[in-house]
Short mmCIF file of C-alpha atoms in Angstrom, two decimals:
data_model
loop_
_atom_site.label_atom_id
_atom_site.label_comp_id
_atom_site.label_asym_id
_atom_site.label_seq_id
_atom_site.Cartn_x
_atom_site.Cartn_y
_atom_site.Cartn_z
CA MET A 1 -18.14 0.78 -8.44
CA ILE A 2 -14.83 0.85 -6.58
CA THR A 3 -13.94 -2.49 -4.99
CA ALA A 4 -11.91 -3.37 -1.89
CA ARG A 5 -9.19 -4.54 -4.28
CA ASP A 6 -9.10 -1.06 -5.89
CA TYR A 7 -8.72 0.61 -2.48
CA SER A 8 -5.98 -1.83 -1.57
CA ALA A 9 -4.13 -0.98 -4.81
CA ARG A 10 -4.42 2.74 -4.02
CA ARG A 11 -2.94 2.18 -0.57
CA ARG A 12 -0.08 0.12 -2.00
CA GLU A 13 0.64 2.86 -4.54
CA LEU A 14 0.76 5.49 -1.80
CA MET A 15 3.00 3.33 0.39
CA SER A 16 5.38 2.81 -2.52
CA THR A 17 5.93 6.59 -2.67
CA MET A 18 6.56 6.94 1.08
CA GLN A 19 10.15 7.04 2.29
CA GLY A 20 11.46 4.19 4.43
CA ASN A 21 10.68 3.89 8.14
CA SER A 22 7.58 6.05 7.89
CA ILE A 23 3.91 5.97 8.81
CA ALA A 24 0.84 7.60 7.25
CA ILE A 25 -2.16 8.59 9.35
CA VAL A 26 -5.50 9.41 7.77
CA ALA A 27 -8.26 10.69 10.05
CA ALA A 28 -11.95 10.59 9.18
CA ALA A 29 -13.86 13.82 8.89
CA ALA A 30 -15.50 15.00 12.08
CA GLU A 31 -19.26 15.06 12.36
CA LYS A 32 -20.74 18.57 12.23
CA ILE A 33 -23.50 19.49 14.64
CA ARG A 34 -26.36 21.43 13.13
CA SER A 35 -28.26 22.14 16.36
CA ARG A 36 -28.11 20.40 19.73
CA ASP A 37 -28.66 16.73 18.82
CA THR A 38 -29.01 17.12 15.05
CA HIS A 39 -26.05 16.65 12.73
CA TYR A 40 -25.49 17.71 9.17
CA PRO A 41 -25.40 14.80 6.71
CA TYR A 42 -21.98 13.16 7.10
CA LYS A 43 -19.35 13.48 4.39
CA GLN A 44 -16.17 11.47 4.80
CA ALA A 45 -12.74 13.08 4.41
CA THR A 46 -11.60 12.86 0.80
CA CYS A 47 -8.33 11.10 1.62
CA MET A 48 -10.11 8.43 3.71
CA SER A 49 -12.66 7.93 0.92
CA TYR A 50 -9.93 7.61 -1.71
CA LEU A 51 -7.68 5.22 0.22
CA CYS A 52 -10.23 3.09 2.02
CA GLY A 53 -13.82 3.92 1.18
CA PHE A 54 -14.70 3.56 4.85
CA PRO A 55 -17.84 5.71 5.34
CA GLU A 56 -18.02 6.21 9.11
CA PRO A 57 -16.89 9.05 11.38
CA GLU A 58 -14.58 8.35 14.33
CA SER A 59 -12.20 6.28 12.25
CA VAL A 60 -8.48 6.45 11.52
CA LEU A 61 -6.52 4.65 8.79
CA VAL A 62 -2.84 3.93 9.47
CA LEU A 63 -0.41 2.82 6.74
CA ILE A 64 2.96 1.38 7.74
CA PRO A 65 4.95 0.12 4.73
CA GLY A 66 6.91 -3.05 5.38
CA ARG A 67 5.31 -3.85 8.74
CA GLU A 68 5.23 -7.63 9.16
CA GLN A 69 2.13 -7.69 11.37
CA GLY A 70 0.12 -5.82 8.72
CA GLN A 71 0.71 -2.65 6.76
CA THR A 72 -2.86 -1.32 6.84
CA ILE A 73 -4.68 -0.78 10.12
CA LEU A 74 -8.14 0.74 10.60
CA PHE A 75 -9.48 2.08 13.87
CA CYS A 76 -13.27 2.41 13.89
CA ARG A 77 -16.34 2.41 16.12
CA GLU A 78 -17.37 -0.91 17.62
CA LYS A 79 -20.68 -2.57 16.84
CA ASP A 80 -23.32 -1.23 19.22
CA LYS A 81 -26.95 -2.16 18.57
CA LEU A 82 -28.27 0.59 20.85
CA ARG A 83 -26.22 3.34 19.14
CA GLU A 84 -27.12 1.90 15.75
CA THR A 85 -30.77 2.54 16.60
CA TRP A 86 -30.01 6.26 16.81
CA ASP A 87 -26.96 6.77 14.58
CA GLY A 88 -27.36 4.09 11.93
CA TYR A 89 -25.51 0.90 11.09
CA ARG A 90 -21.90 0.48 12.27
CA ILE A 91 -19.51 -1.78 10.43
CA GLY A 92 -17.29 -2.64 13.40
CA PRO A 93 -13.64 -3.77 13.39
CA GLU A 94 -14.26 -7.43 12.50
CA GLU A 95 -16.33 -6.71 9.42
CA ALA A 96 -14.05 -3.83 8.40
CA VAL A 97 -11.17 -6.26 7.83
CA THR A 98 -13.12 -8.29 5.30
CA GLU A 99 -15.19 -5.52 3.69
CA TYR A 100 -12.37 -2.97 3.26
CA ALA A 101 -9.37 -5.28 2.77
CA VAL A 102 -7.35 -3.87 5.66
CA ASP A 103 -4.83 -6.08 7.44
CA ASP A 104 -6.18 -5.38 10.91
CA ALA A 105 -8.84 -3.28 12.63
CA PHE A 106 -9.28 -2.14 16.21
CA PRO A 107 -11.93 -0.22 18.13
CA ILE A 108 -11.37 3.54 17.95
CA SER A 109 -11.30 3.49 21.77
CA ASP A 110 -7.94 1.66 21.52
CA LEU A 111 -6.30 4.41 19.44
CA ASP A 112 -4.66 6.14 22.44
CA ASP A 113 -3.11 2.83 23.54
CA ILE A 114 -1.92 1.54 20.16
CA LEU A 115 -0.97 4.51 17.96
CA PRO A 116 1.90 5.85 20.11
CA GLY A 117 3.60 2.44 19.81
CA LEU A 118 3.13 2.49 16.03
CA LEU A 119 4.67 5.98 15.86
CA GLU A 120 7.65 5.04 18.02
CA GLY A 121 10.86 4.66 16.04
CA LYS A 122 9.43 6.10 12.82
CA GLU A 123 11.51 8.81 11.14
CA ARG A 124 8.62 10.59 9.42
CA VAL A 125 4.86 10.90 9.65
CA TYR A 126 2.69 11.53 6.61
CA TYR A 127 -0.38 13.41 7.77
CA ALA A 128 -2.63 16.28 6.60
CA ILE A 129 -1.75 18.81 9.30
CA GLY A 130 -4.24 21.63 9.80
CA LYS A 131 -7.34 19.90 8.40
CA ASP A 132 -8.62 18.81 11.83
CA PRO A 133 -7.17 20.88 14.72
CA GLU A 134 -8.58 18.51 17.36
CA PHE A 135 -6.95 15.45 15.79
CA ASP A 136 -3.75 17.49 15.29
CA ARG A 137 -3.61 18.04 19.07
CA HIS A 138 -4.11 14.32 19.73
CA LEU A 139 -1.35 13.41 17.27
CA MET A 140 1.08 15.88 18.81
CA GLY A 141 0.21 14.47 22.25
CA TRP A 142 0.99 10.92 21.09
CA VAL A 143 4.27 12.07 19.57
CA GLY A 144 5.05 13.89 22.83
CA GLU A 145 4.64 10.61 24.74
CA ILE A 146 7.56 9.11 22.80
CA SER A 147 10.90 9.77 24.41
CA GLY A 148 14.02 11.14 22.75
CA SER A 149 15.30 9.86 19.45
CA ALA A 150 12.46 7.32 19.11
CA ALA A 151 10.05 10.18 18.28
CA PRO A 152 9.39 11.01 14.62
CA GLY A 153 11.57 13.88 13.45
CA GLU A 154 9.73 14.92 10.31
CA PHE A 155 6.12 15.53 9.27
CA VAL A 156 5.17 15.43 5.59
CA ASP A 157 1.88 16.73 4.23
CA LEU A 158 -0.04 13.65 3.12
CA ASP A 159 -2.17 15.71 0.73
CA HIS A 160 1.01 16.50 -1.24
CA LEU A 161 1.33 12.82 -2.19
#
């Protein structure tokens, strides 16, 4: 069984290969609708599974080497007892910090407010472009919000690392 310590070591190893002043963004796999309100069984994106083990959709892992406030940030769905009745158990940001050894976790609903600030001033972004066209559009929108030279100037395929 892979432990939170193992995932943390994998993230540290990846961050050690990243160039300075960079950020890595790992998006969860999207849920696939089978018919109307029925989904196919969920399978997490391989990169998210490898680096974090977090099993839920609507989550994003952000790695920022050298960041004093925490190098590993997870955005995930909030606890919601009503939705859990229909969709199954949700870990939530508070439990995610302890269970998955991330430095900080926020509700996925805060992603639009927080991620542009994390991208600002970074020289390069490590990300698997083309795997999720919808998330690609969101990422390019966040980058577009950053003015001038504070915007990242280079994208590197995360799958290459």
